[in-house]
Amino acid sequence: MLNVPSQAFPAPNSQQRVSQSARNKVALKPGCSLMDWIRLTKSGKDLTGFRGRLIEVTEEELRKHNTRDDCWTCIRGMVYNVSPYMQFHPGGEDELLKAAGVDGTDLFDQVHRWVNYESMLKECLVGRMAAKPSTLIHGSSNTQKINPSVNRLYPSSPSTLLESNLPSSLLPPPTKDHCPRFDWFQTDVTVNITVYTKCKIPTSGITVVDLQGGTLRVEVFLGKLSYLLHLQLSHEVQEHLSVHTASAVGRVQVCMHKVSSGQWAKLGEPLESHDSFLHRKDCALFYRKCVLVSKTHVTHDTSVFHFQMPPGTVMQIPVGEHVYLKTTVKGNKVVKPYTPVDKILMPNSLESTEATADVFLMIKVYPDGVFTQHLCGLNIGDSLAISSPNGSFSLRPLHDITHLYLLAAGTGFTPMARLIRFTLHNVGNLRFEVKHVLSEPSDDWTGCRGRIDASLLMDFMSRPKESRCFVCICGPTPFTKLARGLVQQMGYCDEEIHTFLG
């Protein structure tokens, strides 16, 4: 028998109980239900007018958008274009118009504070309210002035540069309005740093954080650009930290736990290149010492090397990018690039959405390879230096394709592994097909034989009318050059081809 509580739900004083003075529901037109709104937000339609680019909104600009057909409002510092939502709002248009062109936070809290507006309106996000000139970066009730940036570059827009295929030297003139910025806040036991990128960002794979001896380094990758925070913290924090990404609003948050509870007067002292926004090609690579945890054989000459990051490091590696391994071999410094693979490729590894700070590298060991022989000789517990991510690959073309062709030879498979996984999870209506070709097959091999040529590609790479295709190529240099030439002969332009060069 169930014991049914006599108290009504929501409770009489609950925020979820709408008072008599609050808005009443109105009858919505057909096609304007909550599910209809969700379908609209997932349709890909531009609901802000800015094509995904986030802007800073001044109070003056916000006041201009105060009509039914052009209605912006601000909730907790974030500005939304709620015009498309008007006909879907259960409380009616008049209720939304009360917050038109002004800060609607108090009104929102009075009526339905429990509603997850960030999720409901994420496709309507215009940007963040601009800080007033006198605003100071603060932690708790204390303040700290922002130090001037070092070698700062202000691009025309991070989202524009995410889409751009131009060389860095030909990118548009910089403007300060679209430069990322950071803020920080604290409790007695935690310190949180928030980076506002001012553009939509991937859910992961853009942030690298290193905490070494009280020195904090936070690097956020935005296409061809890198935003860096570099500080000597004013007090000690624990080694382990966490990184949280809000992709729709372009926010990255780093959370650290204090060694000693209490309030900090300031976050810390700026170090070289702190608060800088530079082209990634102009940034020096940062290395950290990583420990070999395991070696797992994949074939007779290929293994997956599992390296563990230091406790204070969280490194998210963008899909299609590589890292550099650096060590000393026979008295000489050697640096080699390798593309990480996902942990899921490890034997007995289960599918997981959990982020890991570790790096997994699938490497072929060559009999005469100086560096790979050195790697093969490493013992469990040995260490070498691994760089932050690097590379020119962009995910942007993948969001508007009907066909993705991946041509890989040997360990050229490594960038394709994560690319396949990303595409299957994020790009709809794609059919996955694999064709294996062996250049030196055994007698019992029944599949394709030989080397890459025009006839092989013609059979495999169909190009239906009105299709949108993209081709990625990776392998030994002779294979890569030959494959690119053959693909170009088939009519593919440079913008439709990406070659991973090692």
XYZ file of C-alpha atoms in Angstrom:
502
model
C 0.000 0.000 0.000
C 1.303 3.437 -0.919
C 1.300 6.209 1.656
C 0.239 9.317 -0.244
C 1.410 12.544 1.429
C -1.324 15.012 2.197
C 0.824 18.021 1.331
C 0.113 19.447 -2.113
C 2.777 19.593 -4.780
C 4.335 21.960 -5.380
C 4.578 23.026 -1.741
C 2.678 26.233 -0.853
C 5.860 28.321 -0.620
C 7.713 26.586 -3.439
C 9.089 28.595 -6.352
C 7.320 26.105 -8.590
C 3.876 27.235 -7.345
C 2.754 30.133 -9.534
C 1.221 32.966 -7.541
C -2.028 34.661 -8.439
C -0.117 37.653 -9.709
C 2.025 35.552 -12.039
C 1.255 34.912 -15.673
C -1.515 32.565 -16.734
C -1.131 30.042 -19.514
C -2.610 30.900 -22.888
C -3.916 28.623 -25.612
C -1.141 27.966 -28.083
C -1.771 27.727 -31.802
C -1.424 24.340 -33.531
C 2.236 23.614 -34.251
C 3.439 25.710 -31.294
C 3.854 23.053 -28.610
C 7.011 22.396 -26.624
C 7.902 19.518 -28.946
C 7.420 21.802 -31.962
C 9.838 24.284 -30.376
C 12.408 21.545 -29.747
C 12.114 20.414 -33.372
C 12.649 24.001 -34.544
C 15.783 24.422 -32.403
C 17.219 21.189 -33.807
C 16.381 22.055 -37.423
C 19.563 24.069 -37.944
C 17.646 27.284 -38.627
C 19.469 30.457 -37.571
C 17.328 31.818 -34.713
C 19.585 34.748 -33.803
C 20.550 36.279 -37.134
C 24.261 35.899 -36.349
C 24.839 32.374 -37.756
C 26.208 31.032 -34.483
C 28.552 33.976 -33.789
C 28.260 35.354 -30.264
C 28.627 39.071 -29.629
C 28.968 41.397 -26.680
C 25.794 43.434 -26.176
C 25.801 46.882 -24.598
C 22.823 48.205 -22.619
C 22.226 50.705 -25.413
C 22.103 47.947 -28.029
C 19.822 45.791 -25.871
C 17.280 48.616 -25.528
C 16.937 48.833 -29.331
C 15.454 45.324 -29.538
C 12.162 45.833 -27.739
C 9.392 44.866 -30.184
C 7.463 41.681 -30.853
C 9.378 40.983 -34.079
C 12.743 42.053 -32.666
C 12.813 41.103 -29.000
C 16.011 40.608 -27.035
C 16.211 40.083 -23.297
C 18.965 39.454 -20.771
C 18.943 36.660 -18.166
C 21.875 36.392 -15.778
C 24.188 38.337 -18.072
C 23.385 36.360 -21.242
C 21.338 37.982 -24.044
C 18.740 35.992 -25.998
C 16.722 36.797 -29.109
C 13.314 35.516 -27.941
C 11.408 36.704 -31.019
C 11.267 33.168 -32.530
C 9.973 31.832 -29.179
C 7.050 34.257 -28.904
C 4.366 31.982 -30.329
C 5.686 28.989 -28.350
C 5.628 30.695 -24.939
C 2.922 29.159 -22.695
C 2.508 32.455 -20.857
C 1.796 34.402 -24.044
C 3.610 37.110 -25.949
C 2.686 39.914 -23.548
C 4.627 38.250 -20.730
C 7.782 38.018 -22.827
C 7.414 41.603 -23.990
C 7.616 42.795 -20.363
C 11.317 41.879 -20.560
C 11.892 43.205 -24.099
C 15.069 45.244 -24.394
C 15.880 45.050 -20.676
C 17.308 42.702 -18.070
C 14.547 40.162 -17.465
C 16.283 38.176 -14.704
C 14.058 39.368 -11.847
C 10.871 38.838 -13.846
C 12.029 35.353 -14.867
C 12.857 34.438 -11.253
C 9.464 35.609 -10.018
C 7.550 33.376 -12.426
C 9.539 30.222 -13.216
C 13.003 30.256 -11.780
C 13.262 26.447 -11.930
C 13.002 26.352 -15.742
C 16.201 25.365 -17.565
C 16.222 28.410 -19.831
C 19.836 27.811 -20.933
C 18.766 24.581 -22.609
C 15.413 25.926 -23.838
C 16.905 29.042 -25.439
C 20.437 27.917 -26.317
C 19.821 28.373 -30.075
C 18.541 31.913 -29.371
C 21.718 33.036 -27.612
C 22.996 36.333 -29.036
C 25.902 36.779 -26.621
C 26.919 38.230 -23.287
C 26.259 41.655 -21.825
C 29.327 43.833 -22.288
C 31.230 44.752 -19.164
C 31.220 48.441 -18.326
C 34.596 50.206 -18.684
C 35.016 50.444 -14.912
C 34.328 46.753 -14.312
C 37.051 44.864 -12.443
C 37.820 41.173 -12.404
C 36.912 40.016 -8.911
C 36.973 37.056 -6.598
C 34.302 37.143 -3.904
C 34.147 40.689 -2.523
C 37.743 41.500 -3.418
C 38.872 43.070 -6.680
C 41.824 42.727 -8.983
C 42.493 44.903 -11.993
C 43.025 43.193 -15.318
C 46.618 43.380 -16.429
C 47.286 44.554 -19.984
C 47.500 41.698 -22.449
C 50.794 40.642 -23.929
C 51.173 40.546 -27.711
C 47.400 40.450 -27.989
C 45.759 39.811 -31.329
C 42.085 40.653 -31.742
C 40.502 38.772 -34.678
C 37.427 39.950 -36.481
C 35.537 37.046 -34.924
C 36.570 33.683 -33.476
C 33.698 31.969 -35.280
C 34.786 33.534 -38.571
C 38.283 32.182 -38.060
C 36.915 28.736 -37.234
C 35.452 28.728 -40.737
C 38.344 30.414 -42.516
C 40.792 28.481 -44.689
C 42.955 31.537 -45.298
C 46.600 31.629 -44.235
C 47.135 33.461 -40.950
C 48.781 36.380 -42.742
C 45.624 36.967 -44.806
C 43.085 36.874 -41.978
C 40.877 39.959 -41.475
C 42.055 42.925 -39.410
C 41.729 42.368 -35.659
C 39.062 44.017 -33.513
C 38.985 44.043 -29.723
C 35.264 43.296 -29.442
C 35.643 39.608 -30.269
C 38.639 38.752 -28.114
C 37.936 36.133 -25.414
C 38.052 37.312 -21.841
C 38.218 35.656 -18.434
C 36.706 36.132 -14.997
C 37.166 34.354 -11.686
C 35.186 33.727 -8.547
C 35.776 31.820 -5.340
C 34.223 30.142 -2.336
C 36.064 29.327 0.886
C 37.236 26.035 -0.621
C 37.300 26.490 -4.419
C 38.653 28.847 -7.080
C 36.951 28.931 -10.480
C 38.263 30.568 -13.649
C 35.803 31.120 -16.497
C 36.838 31.864 -20.086
C 34.200 33.467 -22.322
C 35.141 32.682 -25.920
C 32.288 34.713 -27.486
C 31.549 31.967 -30.002
C 29.999 28.517 -30.010
C 32.587 25.845 -29.305
C 32.843 22.028 -29.395
C 31.782 20.178 -26.260
C 35.361 19.019 -25.725
C 38.780 19.014 -27.306
C 39.697 22.688 -27.130
C 41.242 23.154 -23.673
C 44.588 22.269 -22.123
C 45.268 23.057 -18.456
C 48.622 22.586 -16.711
C 49.204 23.199 -13.005
C 52.839 22.821 -11.996
C 54.292 24.143 -8.747
C 51.664 26.850 -8.324
C 51.970 27.978 -11.944
C 48.703 27.727 -13.863
C 48.545 27.609 -17.632
C 45.139 27.502 -19.407
C 45.127 27.349 -23.212
C 41.883 27.415 -25.216
C 42.072 26.592 -28.930
C 39.679 28.510 -31.193
C 40.329 27.382 -34.744
C 43.582 28.954 -35.912
C 43.906 30.970 -32.696
C 44.924 30.265 -29.119
C 43.815 32.127 -25.980
C 46.270 31.755 -23.097
C 46.058 32.432 -19.366
C 49.400 32.129 -17.550
C 49.535 32.889 -13.824
C 51.499 32.282 -10.664
C 48.632 31.601 -8.266
C 48.630 33.614 -5.060
C 47.941 30.556 -2.881
C 48.276 26.789 -3.069
C 45.633 24.603 -4.684
C 45.295 20.845 -4.875
C 46.863 19.022 -7.838
C 43.666 17.638 -9.321
C 41.402 20.053 -11.156
C 38.431 19.816 -13.523
C 37.391 21.481 -16.770
C 33.765 22.063 -17.795
C 32.660 23.264 -21.242
C 29.328 24.907 -22.111
C 29.479 24.713 -25.888
C 26.316 26.649 -26.768
C 27.327 29.718 -24.772
C 31.065 29.475 -25.534
C 32.191 29.083 -21.933
C 35.074 27.084 -20.426
C 35.373 26.780 -16.646
C 38.376 25.519 -14.682
C 37.647 24.466 -11.094
C 40.408 24.143 -8.482
C 40.270 23.251 -4.777
C 42.198 25.310 -2.240
C 44.729 23.653 0.065
C 43.706 26.025 2.855
C 40.178 27.387 3.112
C 39.633 31.139 3.130
C 39.321 34.108 0.804
C 42.009 35.169 -1.668
C 42.690 38.880 -2.164
C 43.721 38.233 -5.768
C 44.005 35.352 -8.199
C 47.739 35.634 -8.797
C 50.516 37.348 -10.713
C 50.579 37.351 -14.541
C 53.423 35.521 -16.273
C 54.727 35.586 -19.856
C 51.986 35.913 -22.521
C 49.194 35.953 -19.939
C 45.777 36.935 -21.343
C 47.063 36.778 -24.920
C 45.198 35.802 -28.103
C 47.594 34.673 -30.831
C 47.726 32.687 -34.036
C 48.573 29.145 -33.031
C 51.470 29.021 -35.486
C 53.078 31.864 -33.506
C 52.735 30.092 -30.138
C 55.586 28.043 -28.694
C 54.636 24.439 -27.945
C 54.363 23.596 -24.258
C 55.574 20.190 -23.069
C 54.839 18.235 -19.915
C 56.513 15.017 -18.673
C 54.261 11.951 -19.102
C 54.682 8.444 -17.741
C 54.318 5.243 -19.797
C 51.561 3.159 -18.193
C 51.215 0.302 -20.680
C 52.151 -1.056 -24.117
C 49.560 -3.149 -25.927
C 50.432 -5.039 -29.118
C 47.991 -4.537 -31.990
C 49.958 -6.330 -34.711
C 53.424 -7.866 -34.945
C 55.000 -4.410 -35.398
C 52.390 -1.951 -34.041
C 51.480 -1.151 -30.424
C 49.270 1.253 -28.495
C 51.356 3.238 -26.016
C 49.392 4.537 -23.028
C 50.913 7.658 -21.431
C 49.605 9.191 -18.240
C 49.528 12.963 -17.806
C 50.813 14.637 -14.606
C 48.144 15.068 -11.868
C 47.755 18.799 -12.586
C 47.181 18.401 -16.330
C 43.924 18.102 -18.261
C 44.566 17.903 -21.995
C 41.708 17.704 -24.471
C 43.048 16.973 -27.951
C 40.960 18.237 -30.883
C 39.917 15.640 -33.457
C 42.429 15.483 -36.313
C 45.284 17.101 -34.372
C 48.573 15.575 -33.245
C 51.052 15.932 -30.399
C 54.839 15.948 -30.462
C 56.908 13.488 -28.456
C 60.310 14.758 -27.329
C 63.155 12.810 -25.780
C 66.906 12.330 -25.939
C 68.253 9.374 -27.928
C 71.980 8.663 -27.779
C 72.702 12.222 -26.679
C 70.550 13.841 -29.393
C 67.202 15.527 -28.882
C 64.540 13.941 -31.079
C 61.024 15.302 -31.700
C 58.338 13.359 -33.622
C 54.617 14.033 -34.271
C 51.970 11.372 -33.545
C 48.188 11.453 -33.687
C 46.422 10.129 -30.558
C 43.652 7.559 -30.781
C 40.695 7.074 -28.448
C 40.893 4.782 -25.435
C 38.080 2.708 -27.002
C 40.674 1.133 -29.338
C 42.386 -0.496 -26.364
C 41.515 -4.175 -25.923
C 38.797 -4.770 -23.300
C 38.033 -1.052 -23.199
C 34.368 -0.139 -22.814
C 32.581 2.745 -24.516
C 32.696 5.775 -22.235
C 31.819 9.448 -22.413
C 34.218 10.154 -19.543
C 37.076 12.468 -20.405
C 40.569 11.181 -19.709
C 43.785 13.109 -19.216
C 45.786 10.224 -20.662
C 47.148 9.921 -24.206
C 46.933 6.782 -26.333
C 49.268 6.530 -29.333
C 49.161 3.775 -31.961
C 52.720 3.566 -33.286
C 54.418 1.278 -35.796
C 57.890 0.273 -34.680
C 60.357 0.229 -37.588
C 63.476 -1.992 -37.461
C 65.676 0.954 -38.448
C 63.626 3.679 -36.754
C 65.738 5.519 -34.187
C 62.784 7.036 -32.333
C 60.355 4.093 -32.550
C 63.050 1.675 -31.382
C 63.624 3.968 -28.408
C 59.895 3.941 -27.661
C 59.783 0.181 -27.923
C 62.602 -0.032 -25.388
C 60.858 2.105 -22.758
C 59.911 0.339 -19.550
C 56.625 0.851 -17.733
C 57.139 3.879 -15.483
C 59.597 5.597 -17.837
C 58.696 9.081 -19.013
C 59.077 11.440 -21.953
C 57.774 14.900 -22.869
C 54.494 15.312 -24.772
C 53.438 18.635 -26.287
C 50.089 20.394 -26.388
C 47.950 19.618 -29.464
C 48.940 21.000 -32.848
C 47.542 20.826 -36.367
C 45.544 22.586 -39.064
C 42.536 20.268 -39.384
C 39.106 21.884 -38.999
C 35.836 20.099 -38.241
C 33.887 22.877 -39.917
C 33.558 21.203 -43.367
C 32.063 18.084 -41.794
C 28.891 19.845 -40.700
C 27.655 20.328 -44.250
C 28.572 17.146 -46.119
C 26.774 14.170 -47.601
C 29.866 12.037 -48.296
C 33.123 11.727 -46.324
C 35.954 9.713 -47.895
C 38.970 8.686 -45.789
C 42.050 7.332 -47.574
C 44.583 5.848 -45.149
C 47.702 3.717 -45.516
C 49.400 1.973 -42.590
C 49.421 4.032 -39.399
C 47.802 6.822 -41.420
C 44.730 5.206 -39.893
C 45.345 6.978 -36.566
C 43.755 10.399 -37.361
C 40.920 8.591 -39.157
C 39.981 6.584 -36.048
C 38.794 9.602 -34.055
C 37.432 11.259 -37.182
C 35.194 8.250 -37.894
C 33.907 8.221 -34.321
C 33.231 11.944 -34.315
C 31.398 11.828 -37.649
C 29.190 8.887 -36.715
C 28.199 10.640 -33.485
C 27.722 14.168 -34.825
C 26.899 14.102 -38.545
C 23.543 12.613 -39.515
C 22.427 10.482 -42.464
C 25.829 8.956 -43.201
C 26.284 5.285 -44.097
C 29.548 3.753 -42.897
C 31.459 1.508 -45.301
C 35.042 0.199 -45.220
C 37.147 -1.162 -48.093
C 40.445 -2.920 -47.302
C 43.198 -3.091 -49.917
C 46.379 -5.103 -49.323
C 49.529 -4.389 -51.315
C 51.211 -7.618 -50.188
C 48.379 -10.049 -49.393
C 48.608 -13.681 -48.420
C 47.309 -16.327 -50.801
C 44.038 -16.706 -48.896
C 43.157 -12.975 -49.069
C 39.951 -12.541 -51.099
C 39.659 -8.753 -50.921
C 41.162 -6.009 -53.067
C 44.858 -6.241 -53.953
C 47.450 -3.795 -55.201
C 48.171 -0.140 -54.605
C 46.105 2.998 -54.854
C 45.289 4.075 -58.416
C 42.637 5.929 -60.410
C 40.490 2.875 -61.153
C 40.359 1.874 -57.501
C 39.252 5.356 -56.438
C 36.696 5.647 -59.244
C 35.018 2.454 -58.007
C 35.007 3.592 -54.387
C 34.486 7.374 -54.480
C 31.152 7.931 -56.178
C 29.980 11.536 -56.417
C 26.198 11.735 -56.890
C 24.635 14.870 -58.303
C 24.283 17.720 -55.767
C 26.382 15.800 -53.217
C 28.758 17.628 -50.880
C 31.962 15.630 -50.447
C 35.071 15.931 -48.306
C 38.234 13.808 -48.576
C 40.894 13.172 -45.914
C 44.205 11.493 -46.721
C 46.935 10.179 -44.427
C 49.844 7.746 -44.789
C 53.479 7.645 -45.858
C 54.507 10.700 -47.888
C 54.569 8.905 -51.293
C 51.044 7.544 -50.659
C 49.725 10.933 -49.545
C 51.107 12.787 -52.576
C 49.849 10.165 -55.025
C 46.402 9.968 -53.444
C 45.960 13.737 -53.409
C 46.929 13.982 -57.086
C 44.484 11.233 -58.042
C 41.649 12.846 -56.074
C 42.333 16.212 -57.728
C 42.217 14.531 -61.146
C 38.732 13.308 -60.228
C 37.594 16.926 -59.982
C 37.910 17.602 -56.251
C 39.133 21.104 -55.390
C 41.623 21.989 -52.640
C 38.809 23.080 -50.275
C 37.387 19.548 -50.477
C 40.661 17.782 -49.556
C 42.661 17.647 -46.344
C 45.982 15.820 -46.096
C 47.431 14.918 -42.696
C 51.168 15.400 -42.997
C 53.546 13.707 -40.559
